mmCIF file of C-alpha atoms in Angstrom:
data_model
loop_
_atom_site.group_PDB
_atom_site.id
_atom_site.type_symbol
_atom_site.label_atom_id
_atom_site.label_comp_id
_atom_site.label_asym_id
_atom_site.label_seq_id
_atom_site.Cartn_x
_atom_site.Cartn_y
_atom_site.Cartn_z
ATOM 1 C CA MET R 15 -184.595 155.078 124.591
ATOM 2 C CA ASP R 16 -185.188 151.481 123.109
ATOM 3 C CA VAL R 17 -185.406 152.183 119.335
ATOM 4 C CA ASP R 18 -184.213 150.100 116.428
ATOM 5 C CA ASP R 19 -180.835 151.248 115.315
ATOM 6 C CA ASN R 20 -181.580 151.053 111.739
ATOM 7 C CA MET R 21 -184.732 153.160 112.225
ATOM 8 C CA THR R 22 -183.299 155.726 114.267
ATOM 9 C CA ARG R 23 -183.141 159.066 112.480
ATOM 10 C CA ILE R 24 -180.298 161.530 113.502
ATOM 11 C CA ILE R 25 -181.152 165.461 112.810
ATOM 12 C CA LEU R 26 -178.411 167.373 111.169
ATOM 13 C CA GLY R 27 -179.157 170.695 113.167
ATOM 14 C CA GLY R 28 -175.782 172.667 111.978
ATOM 15 C CA HIS R 29 -177.770 174.740 109.527
ATOM 16 C CA VAL R 30 -177.922 178.376 109.459
ATOM 17 C CA GLN R 31 -181.076 180.355 108.451
ATOM 18 C CA LEU R 32 -181.811 177.584 105.719
ATOM 19 C CA SER R 33 -185.475 178.767 105.425
ATOM 20 C CA LYS R 34 -184.321 182.059 104.363
ATOM 21 C CA TYR R 35 -181.372 181.403 102.335
ATOM 22 C CA ARG R 36 -182.069 177.434 100.990
ATOM 23 C CA TYR R 37 -182.008 178.288 97.223
ATOM 24 C CA PHE R 38 -179.170 180.617 97.473
ATOM 25 C CA TYR R 39 -177.212 177.987 99.602
ATOM 26 C CA PHE R 40 -178.205 175.211 97.331
ATOM 27 C CA SER R 41 -176.572 177.247 94.273
ATOM 28 C CA ILE R 42 -173.484 177.989 95.912
ATOM 29 C CA THR R 43 -173.320 174.117 96.677
ATOM 30 C CA PHE R 44 -174.128 172.983 93.366
ATOM 31 C CA LEU R 45 -171.550 175.329 91.484
ATOM 32 C CA LEU R 46 -168.895 174.133 93.927
ATOM 33 C CA PHE R 47 -169.965 170.638 93.002
ATOM 34 C CA ILE R 48 -169.831 171.154 89.376
ATOM 35 C CA LEU R 49 -166.627 173.231 89.738
ATOM 36 C CA ILE R 50 -164.789 170.596 91.359
ATOM 37 C CA ILE R 51 -166.101 167.848 89.312
ATOM 38 C CA CYS R 52 -165.154 169.358 85.847
ATOM 39 C CA SER R 53 -161.806 170.370 87.186
ATOM 40 C CA ASN R 54 -160.469 167.256 88.803
ATOM 41 C CA THR R 55 -161.906 165.211 85.700
ATOM 42 C CA VAL R 56 -159.953 167.464 83.366
ATOM 43 C CA VAL R 57 -157.079 167.169 84.888
ATOM 44 C CA LEU R 58 -157.326 163.221 85.425
ATOM 45 C CA TYR R 59 -158.374 163.207 81.374
ATOM 46 C CA VAL R 60 -155.356 164.787 80.707
ATOM 47 C CA ILE R 61 -152.880 162.623 82.469
ATOM 48 C CA TYR R 62 -154.627 159.470 81.400
ATOM 49 C CA ALA R 63 -154.834 160.651 77.821
ATOM 50 C CA HIS R 64 -151.396 161.492 77.635
ATOM 51 C CA GLU R 65 -148.248 158.453 78.089
ATOM 52 C CA SER R 66 -145.910 161.047 78.776
ATOM 53 C CA LEU R 67 -147.566 161.763 82.013
ATOM 54 C CA HIS R 68 -147.328 157.992 82.529
ATOM 55 C CA LYS R 69 -144.914 158.069 85.531
ATOM 56 C CA PRO R 70 -145.097 157.780 89.360
ATOM 57 C CA MET R 71 -145.251 161.586 90.097
ATOM 58 C CA TYR R 72 -148.449 162.170 87.707
ATOM 59 C CA ILE R 73 -150.035 158.791 88.702
ATOM 60 C CA PHE R 74 -149.772 160.227 92.137
ATOM 61 C CA VAL R 75 -150.927 163.455 91.342
ATOM 62 C CA ALA R 76 -154.041 161.712 89.451
ATOM 63 C CA ALA R 77 -154.583 159.656 92.766
ATOM 64 C CA LEU R 78 -154.986 163.186 95.006
ATOM 65 C CA LEU R 79 -157.283 164.262 92.553
ATOM 66 C CA MET R 80 -159.460 160.922 92.485
ATOM 67 C CA ASN R 81 -159.140 161.014 96.190
ATOM 68 C CA ALA R 82 -160.590 164.850 96.181
ATOM 69 C CA LEU R 83 -163.347 163.258 93.913
ATOM 70 C CA PHE R 84 -164.326 160.763 96.286
ATOM 71 C CA GLY R 85 -164.209 163.259 99.527
ATOM 72 C CA SER R 86 -166.983 165.612 97.607
ATOM 73 C CA ILE R 87 -169.079 162.742 96.467
ATOM 74 C CA THR R 88 -169.363 161.354 100.022
ATOM 75 C CA VAL R 89 -170.361 165.248 100.663
ATOM 76 C CA TYR R 90 -172.275 166.941 98.278
ATOM 77 C CA PRO R 91 -175.221 164.955 97.017
ATOM 78 C CA LYS R 92 -176.596 164.384 100.438
ATOM 79 C CA LEU R 93 -175.907 168.321 101.462
ATOM 80 C CA LEU R 94 -177.788 169.250 98.486
ATOM 81 C CA VAL R 95 -180.719 166.971 99.333
ATOM 82 C CA ASP R 96 -180.696 168.201 102.943
ATOM 83 C CA LEU R 97 -180.701 171.808 101.675
ATOM 84 C CA LEU R 98 -184.170 171.592 99.569
ATOM 85 C CA SER R 99 -185.484 169.337 102.298
ATOM 86 C CA ALA R 100 -188.254 170.592 104.751
ATOM 87 C CA THR R 101 -186.014 168.298 107.512
ATOM 88 C CA GLN R 102 -182.346 167.516 107.443
ATOM 89 C CA THR R 103 -182.038 163.723 108.698
ATOM 90 C CA ILE R 104 -180.223 160.928 108.445
ATOM 91 C CA SER R 105 -180.484 157.299 109.293
ATOM 92 C CA ARG R 106 -177.925 155.990 111.746
ATOM 93 C CA PRO R 107 -176.438 153.557 109.515
ATOM 94 C CA ALA R 108 -176.139 156.055 106.871
ATOM 95 C CA CYS R 109 -174.462 158.403 108.978
ATOM 96 C CA ARG R 110 -172.033 156.036 110.345
ATOM 97 C CA LEU R 111 -170.896 155.574 106.827
ATOM 98 C CA GLN R 112 -171.097 158.979 106.143
ATOM 99 C CA SER R 113 -168.519 159.558 108.866
ATOM 100 C CA PHE R 114 -166.240 156.600 107.761
ATOM 101 C CA LEU R 115 -165.814 157.645 104.200
ATOM 102 C CA ILE R 116 -165.118 160.888 105.246
ATOM 103 C CA TYR R 117 -162.528 160.011 107.393
ATOM 104 C CA VAL R 118 -160.825 157.687 104.766
ATOM 105 C CA TYR R 119 -160.912 160.483 102.425
ATOM 106 C CA ALA R 120 -158.945 162.621 104.928
ATOM 107 C CA SER R 121 -156.508 160.039 105.823
ATOM 108 C CA CYS R 122 -155.798 158.685 102.515
ATOM 109 C CA GLU R 123 -155.111 162.692 101.346
ATOM 110 C CA PHE R 124 -152.146 162.467 104.280
ATOM 111 C CA THR R 125 -150.962 158.894 102.879
ATOM 112 C CA LEU R 126 -151.169 160.191 99.186
ATOM 113 C CA LEU R 127 -149.021 163.448 100.209
ATOM 114 C CA SER R 128 -146.579 161.492 102.128
ATOM 115 C CA ALA R 129 -146.121 159.151 98.750
ATOM 116 C CA MET R 130 -145.597 162.087 96.862
ATOM 117 C CA ALA R 131 -143.192 163.708 99.036
ATOM 118 C CA PHE R 132 -141.187 159.910 98.802
ATOM 119 C CA ASP R 133 -141.191 160.289 95.146
ATOM 120 C CA ARG R 134 -140.057 164.121 94.999
ATOM 121 C CA TYR R 135 -137.188 163.126 97.610
ATOM 122 C CA VAL R 136 -135.888 160.107 95.933
ATOM 123 C CA SER R 137 -135.944 161.735 92.246
ATOM 124 C CA ILE R 138 -134.322 164.544 93.893
ATOM 125 C CA CYS R 139 -132.029 163.514 96.835
ATOM 126 C CA ARG R 140 -131.037 159.939 95.179
ATOM 127 C CA PRO R 141 -131.524 160.346 91.297
ATOM 128 C CA LEU R 142 -129.435 157.279 90.694
ATOM 129 C CA GLN R 143 -131.401 154.919 92.701
ATOM 130 C CA TYR R 144 -134.961 156.376 91.587
ATOM 131 C CA HIS R 145 -135.862 153.997 88.748
ATOM 132 C CA SER R 146 -135.041 150.996 91.519
ATOM 133 C CA LEU R 147 -136.758 152.446 94.445
ATOM 134 C CA VAL R 148 -139.862 154.051 92.589
ATOM 135 C CA ARG R 149 -140.951 151.073 90.111
ATOM 136 C CA THR R 150 -144.452 150.343 88.847
ATOM 137 C CA GLN R 151 -144.997 147.504 91.380
ATOM 138 C CA THR R 152 -144.122 150.142 94.323
ATOM 139 C CA VAL R 153 -146.376 152.279 93.244
ATOM 140 C CA LYS R 154 -149.116 150.091 93.104
ATOM 141 C CA LEU R 155 -148.638 148.887 96.311
ATOM 142 C CA ILE R 156 -148.566 152.584 97.724
ATOM 143 C CA LEU R 157 -151.950 153.007 96.101
ATOM 144 C CA VAL R 158 -153.259 150.136 97.429
ATOM 145 C CA LEU R 159 -152.057 150.976 101.034
ATOM 146 C CA ALA R 160 -152.597 154.577 101.122
ATOM 147 C CA PHE R 161 -157.004 153.177 100.830
ATOM 148 C CA CYS R 162 -156.617 149.747 102.432
ATOM 149 C CA LEU R 163 -154.779 151.412 105.969
ATOM 150 C CA PRO R 164 -156.939 153.860 106.649
ATOM 151 C CA SER R 165 -159.936 152.056 105.521
ATOM 152 C CA CYS R 166 -159.110 149.452 108.565
ATOM 153 C CA LYS R 167 -158.113 151.587 110.768
ATOM 154 C CA ILE R 168 -161.079 154.132 110.503
ATOM 155 C CA GLY R 169 -163.395 150.761 110.260
ATOM 156 C CA ILE R 170 -162.802 149.873 113.797
ATOM 157 C CA ALA R 171 -163.256 153.200 114.822
ATOM 158 C CA ILE R 172 -166.653 153.139 113.665
ATOM 159 C CA ILE R 173 -167.143 149.709 114.855
ATOM 160 C CA LEU R 174 -166.438 150.824 118.355
ATOM 161 C CA SER R 175 -168.558 153.518 118.151
ATOM 162 C CA THR R 176 -171.707 151.079 117.219
ATOM 163 C CA ASN R 177 -171.663 149.480 120.524
ATOM 164 C CA ALA R 178 -173.340 152.187 122.533
ATOM 165 C CA GLY R 179 -177.118 153.495 121.846
ATOM 166 C CA LEU R 180 -177.994 157.321 121.183
ATOM 167 C CA CYS R 181 -179.040 159.188 123.663
ATOM 168 C CA LYS R 182 -179.320 162.391 121.469
ATOM 169 C CA PHE R 183 -180.567 162.786 118.236
ATOM 170 C CA VAL R 184 -179.426 166.045 117.188
ATOM 171 C CA ILE R 185 -175.606 166.852 115.894
ATOM 172 C CA MET R 186 -174.887 170.332 115.563
ATOM 173 C CA ARG R 187 -173.217 169.742 111.894
ATOM 174 C CA ILE R 188 -174.398 169.456 108.388
ATOM 175 C CA THR R 189 -172.367 166.453 107.474
ATOM 176 C CA CYS R 190 -171.824 163.337 109.709
ATOM 177 C CA ASP R 191 -168.559 162.419 112.047
ATOM 178 C CA ASN R 192 -168.105 160.021 114.230
ATOM 179 C CA TYR R 193 -166.779 162.056 117.186
ATOM 180 C CA SER R 194 -170.194 163.885 117.329
ATOM 181 C CA LEU R 195 -172.087 160.346 117.518
ATOM 182 C CA VAL R 196 -169.642 159.037 120.300
ATOM 183 C CA LYS R 197 -170.561 162.240 122.153
ATOM 184 C CA ALA R 198 -174.407 161.691 121.468
ATOM 185 C CA GLY R 199 -173.972 158.219 122.683
ATOM 186 C CA CYS R 200 -174.934 156.491 126.055
ATOM 187 C CA GLY R 201 -172.927 154.974 128.069
ATOM 188 C CA ASP R 202 -168.708 155.225 128.605
ATOM 189 C CA SER R 203 -167.141 156.381 125.711
ATOM 190 C CA THR R 204 -163.607 155.809 126.830
ATOM 191 C CA ILE R 205 -162.464 153.441 125.003
ATOM 192 C CA SER R 206 -163.811 154.680 121.747
ATOM 193 C CA ASN R 207 -162.617 157.998 122.593
ATOM 194 C CA ALA R 208 -159.031 156.931 123.252
ATOM 195 C CA TYR R 209 -158.636 154.973 119.836
ATOM 196 C CA GLY R 210 -160.278 157.572 117.740
ATOM 197 C CA LEU R 211 -157.813 160.042 119.187
ATOM 198 C CA CYS R 212 -154.814 157.403 118.510
ATOM 199 C CA VAL R 213 -155.995 156.877 114.963
ATOM 200 C CA MET R 214 -156.343 160.928 114.493
ATOM 201 C CA VAL R 215 -152.671 161.097 115.440
ATOM 202 C CA LEU R 216 -151.437 158.376 113.382
ATOM 203 C CA SER R 217 -153.122 159.746 110.675
ATOM 204 C CA ILE R 218 -151.278 162.972 110.754
ATOM 205 C CA LEU R 219 -148.576 163.169 112.522
ATOM 206 C CA PRO R 220 -146.067 160.524 111.173
ATOM 207 C CA HIS R 221 -147.075 161.909 107.656
ATOM 208 C CA LEU R 222 -146.282 165.491 108.935
ATOM 209 C CA ILE R 223 -142.667 164.337 110.446
ATOM 210 C CA PHE R 224 -141.594 162.763 106.792
ATOM 211 C CA ILE R 225 -142.939 165.177 104.763
ATOM 212 C CA MET R 226 -141.214 167.833 106.457
ATOM 213 C CA PHE R 227 -138.200 165.644 106.667
ATOM 214 C CA SER R 228 -138.361 165.199 103.035
ATOM 215 C CA TYR R 229 -138.585 169.141 101.980
ATOM 216 C CA ALA R 230 -135.932 169.778 104.616
ATOM 217 C CA ARG R 231 -133.642 167.456 102.719
ATOM 218 C CA ILE R 232 -134.936 168.606 99.118
ATOM 219 C CA PHE R 233 -133.986 172.202 100.245
ATOM 220 C CA SER R 234 -130.848 171.207 101.544
ATOM 221 C CA ILE R 235 -129.748 169.923 98.144
ATOM 222 C CA CYS R 236 -131.043 172.657 96.348
ATOM 223 C CA LEU R 237 -129.096 175.199 97.923
ATOM 224 C CA ARG R 238 -126.080 173.302 96.942
ATOM 225 C CA SER R 239 -127.273 172.926 93.442
ATOM 226 C CA SER R 240 -127.260 174.908 90.517
ATOM 227 C CA ARG R 241 -129.951 177.455 89.227
ATOM 228 C CA ASP R 242 -131.395 175.422 86.649
ATOM 229 C CA PHE R 243 -131.447 172.573 88.778
ATOM 230 C CA ARG R 244 -133.344 174.492 91.825
ATOM 231 C CA ARG R 245 -135.263 175.822 89.443
ATOM 232 C CA GLY R 246 -136.411 172.597 88.178
ATOM 233 C CA ALA R 247 -137.003 170.990 91.675
ATOM 234 C CA LEU R 248 -138.997 173.718 92.912
ATOM 235 C CA ASN R 249 -141.543 173.753 90.282
ATOM 236 C CA THR R 250 -142.361 170.177 91.114
ATOM 237 C CA CYS R 251 -141.953 170.189 94.575
ATOM 238 C CA LEU R 252 -143.696 173.679 95.126
ATOM 239 C CA PRO R 253 -147.320 172.666 94.001
ATOM 240 C CA HIS R 254 -147.082 169.469 96.583
ATOM 241 C CA LEU R 255 -145.885 171.779 99.577
ATOM 242 C CA VAL R 256 -148.632 174.383 99.252
ATOM 243 C CA ILE R 257 -151.059 172.048 98.536
ATOM 244 C CA PHE R 258 -149.744 169.978 102.251
ATOM 245 C CA LEU R 259 -149.595 172.706 103.845
ATOM 246 C CA ASN R 260 -153.170 174.102 102.960
ATOM 247 C CA PHE R 261 -154.753 170.786 103.907
ATOM 248 C CA THR R 262 -152.894 170.361 107.105
ATOM 249 C CA ILE R 263 -153.907 173.655 108.130
ATOM 250 C CA ILE R 264 -157.426 173.044 107.326
ATOM 251 C CA ILE R 265 -157.444 169.631 109.249
ATOM 252 C CA MET R 266 -155.907 170.982 112.114
ATOM 253 C CA PHE R 267 -158.892 173.849 112.411
ATOM 254 C CA GLU R 268 -161.453 171.170 112.215
ATOM 255 C CA ILE R 269 -160.113 169.150 114.847
ATOM 256 C CA ILE R 270 -159.508 172.075 117.306
ATOM 257 C CA GLN R 271 -163.139 173.293 116.562
ATOM 258 C CA THR R 272 -164.597 169.780 116.972
ATOM 259 C CA ARG R 273 -162.776 168.541 119.838
ATOM 260 C CA ILE R 274 -161.877 171.527 122.284
ATOM 261 C CA PRO R 275 -164.944 173.389 123.736
ATOM 262 C CA SER R 276 -164.169 177.150 123.187
ATOM 263 C CA GLY R 277 -166.854 180.269 121.845
ATOM 264 C CA ILE R 278 -166.565 179.892 118.383
ATOM 265 C CA PRO R 279 -169.649 181.276 116.592
ATOM 266 C CA HIS R 280 -171.711 178.553 115.301
ATOM 267 C CA ILE R 281 -171.071 179.971 111.767
ATOM 268 C CA VAL R 282 -167.673 180.057 111.657
ATOM 269 C CA ARG R 283 -167.666 176.282 113.105
ATOM 270 C CA LEU R 284 -169.934 175.575 110.010
ATOM 271 C CA ILE R 285 -167.701 177.069 107.506
ATOM 272 C CA VAL R 286 -164.572 175.367 108.917
ATOM 273 C CA SER R 287 -166.477 171.996 109.093
ATOM 274 C CA LEU R 288 -166.841 172.165 105.066
ATOM 275 C CA LEU R 289 -163.513 173.688 103.992
ATOM 276 C CA TYR R 290 -161.722 170.327 103.427
ATOM 277 C CA VAL R 291 -164.238 169.202 100.927
ATOM 278 C CA VAL R 292 -164.500 172.874 99.439
ATOM 279 C CA VAL R 293 -160.971 174.108 99.427
ATOM 280 C CA PRO R 294 -158.569 171.009 98.412
ATOM 281 C CA PRO R 295 -160.907 169.542 96.055
ATOM 282 C CA LEU R 296 -161.052 173.185 94.027
ATOM 283 C CA PHE R 297 -157.583 174.335 95.013
ATOM 284 C CA ASN R 298 -155.410 170.969 93.972
ATOM 285 C CA PRO R 299 -156.560 170.803 90.278
ATOM 286 C CA LEU R 300 -155.925 174.081 89.944
ATOM 287 C CA MET R 301 -152.079 173.994 91.301
ATOM 288 C CA TYR R 302 -151.145 171.120 89.617
ATOM 289 C CA GLY R 303 -152.654 172.323 86.098
ATOM 290 C CA PHE R 304 -151.010 175.904 86.132
ATOM 291 C CA LYS R 305 -148.014 175.077 87.942
ATOM 292 C CA MET R 306 -146.560 171.885 86.582
ATOM 293 C CA GLN R 307 -145.347 172.926 83.480
ATOM 294 C CA GLU R 308 -146.287 169.273 81.728
ATOM 295 C CA ILE R 309 -149.676 169.262 82.801
ATOM 296 C CA SER R 310 -150.376 173.012 81.629
ATOM 297 C CA GLN R 311 -149.027 172.633 78.535
ATOM 298 C CA HIS R 312 -151.493 169.803 77.363
ATOM 299 C CA LEU R 313 -154.218 171.704 78.946
ATOM 300 C CA VAL R 314 -153.264 174.827 76.603
ATOM 301 C CA VAL R 315 -153.335 172.449 73.768
ATOM 302 C CA LEU R 316 -156.590 170.972 75.028
ATOM 303 C CA PHE R 317 -158.412 174.002 75.287
ATOM 304 C CA LYS R 318 -156.498 176.013 72.371
ATOM 305 C CA LEU R 319 -155.341 178.750 74.651
ATOM 306 C CA LYS R 320 -152.616 179.562 72.367
#
């Protein structure tokens, strides 16, 4: 079908009984979006406003929360518009852009979690070298690379997928993803699929290995240390470890249900496909706000809870 690429409209056909539950879906989604914006912004403000929190550990926390806002803004505004629209369509360039931004968000999340594991590892296992290894310039470099490296890897994957035209104009999702666009394309997609698989593995596996190694070493040190040291170390490490496991499990479920054919009901696929922009953006600020003592103390003062 010879259609101008920029004029091609892709139908997002993943919505379930939208005509019946349109306003209910919209209300829930809008409430989630507001909660995500408010909760992340409040913790970001606390970190920004208090100089005692201008340390690498909290800078990485702030970067993680900013990434959650970035991912949410990529998905929610378009989703809210679709929920009130008669038709749920998107242009192919806009679909590619949303795919790119969603993948960058997910990849940045793993990179930032690795950076936080590195910070905790050096702080607990090599405290005498902490200030020489985790300097301001090092933190800035890590933050730049956390965004630039995923952008380059994923940008190439998106470019590879643009060469083929579309043979199908309906994807059974409510957000765009590059794998669905590749499957809907015409012609041979071997190179695009192979590169996409490599990017997926490189975006997850090295970080998974590094974080697990870091925490194995941290727990080893804690077992040989005093109770007070162990309590202090776990208070800073536990939120990060829980958030890492939470995000990893969600992404694994999303990869499995997207790439492996199965008899999973569509409604389950739909819910799983949205977990990565619901659970982490809501859960992360709560975890850091309540479980990290330095942040929670400032939140208590801010809201005058005592």
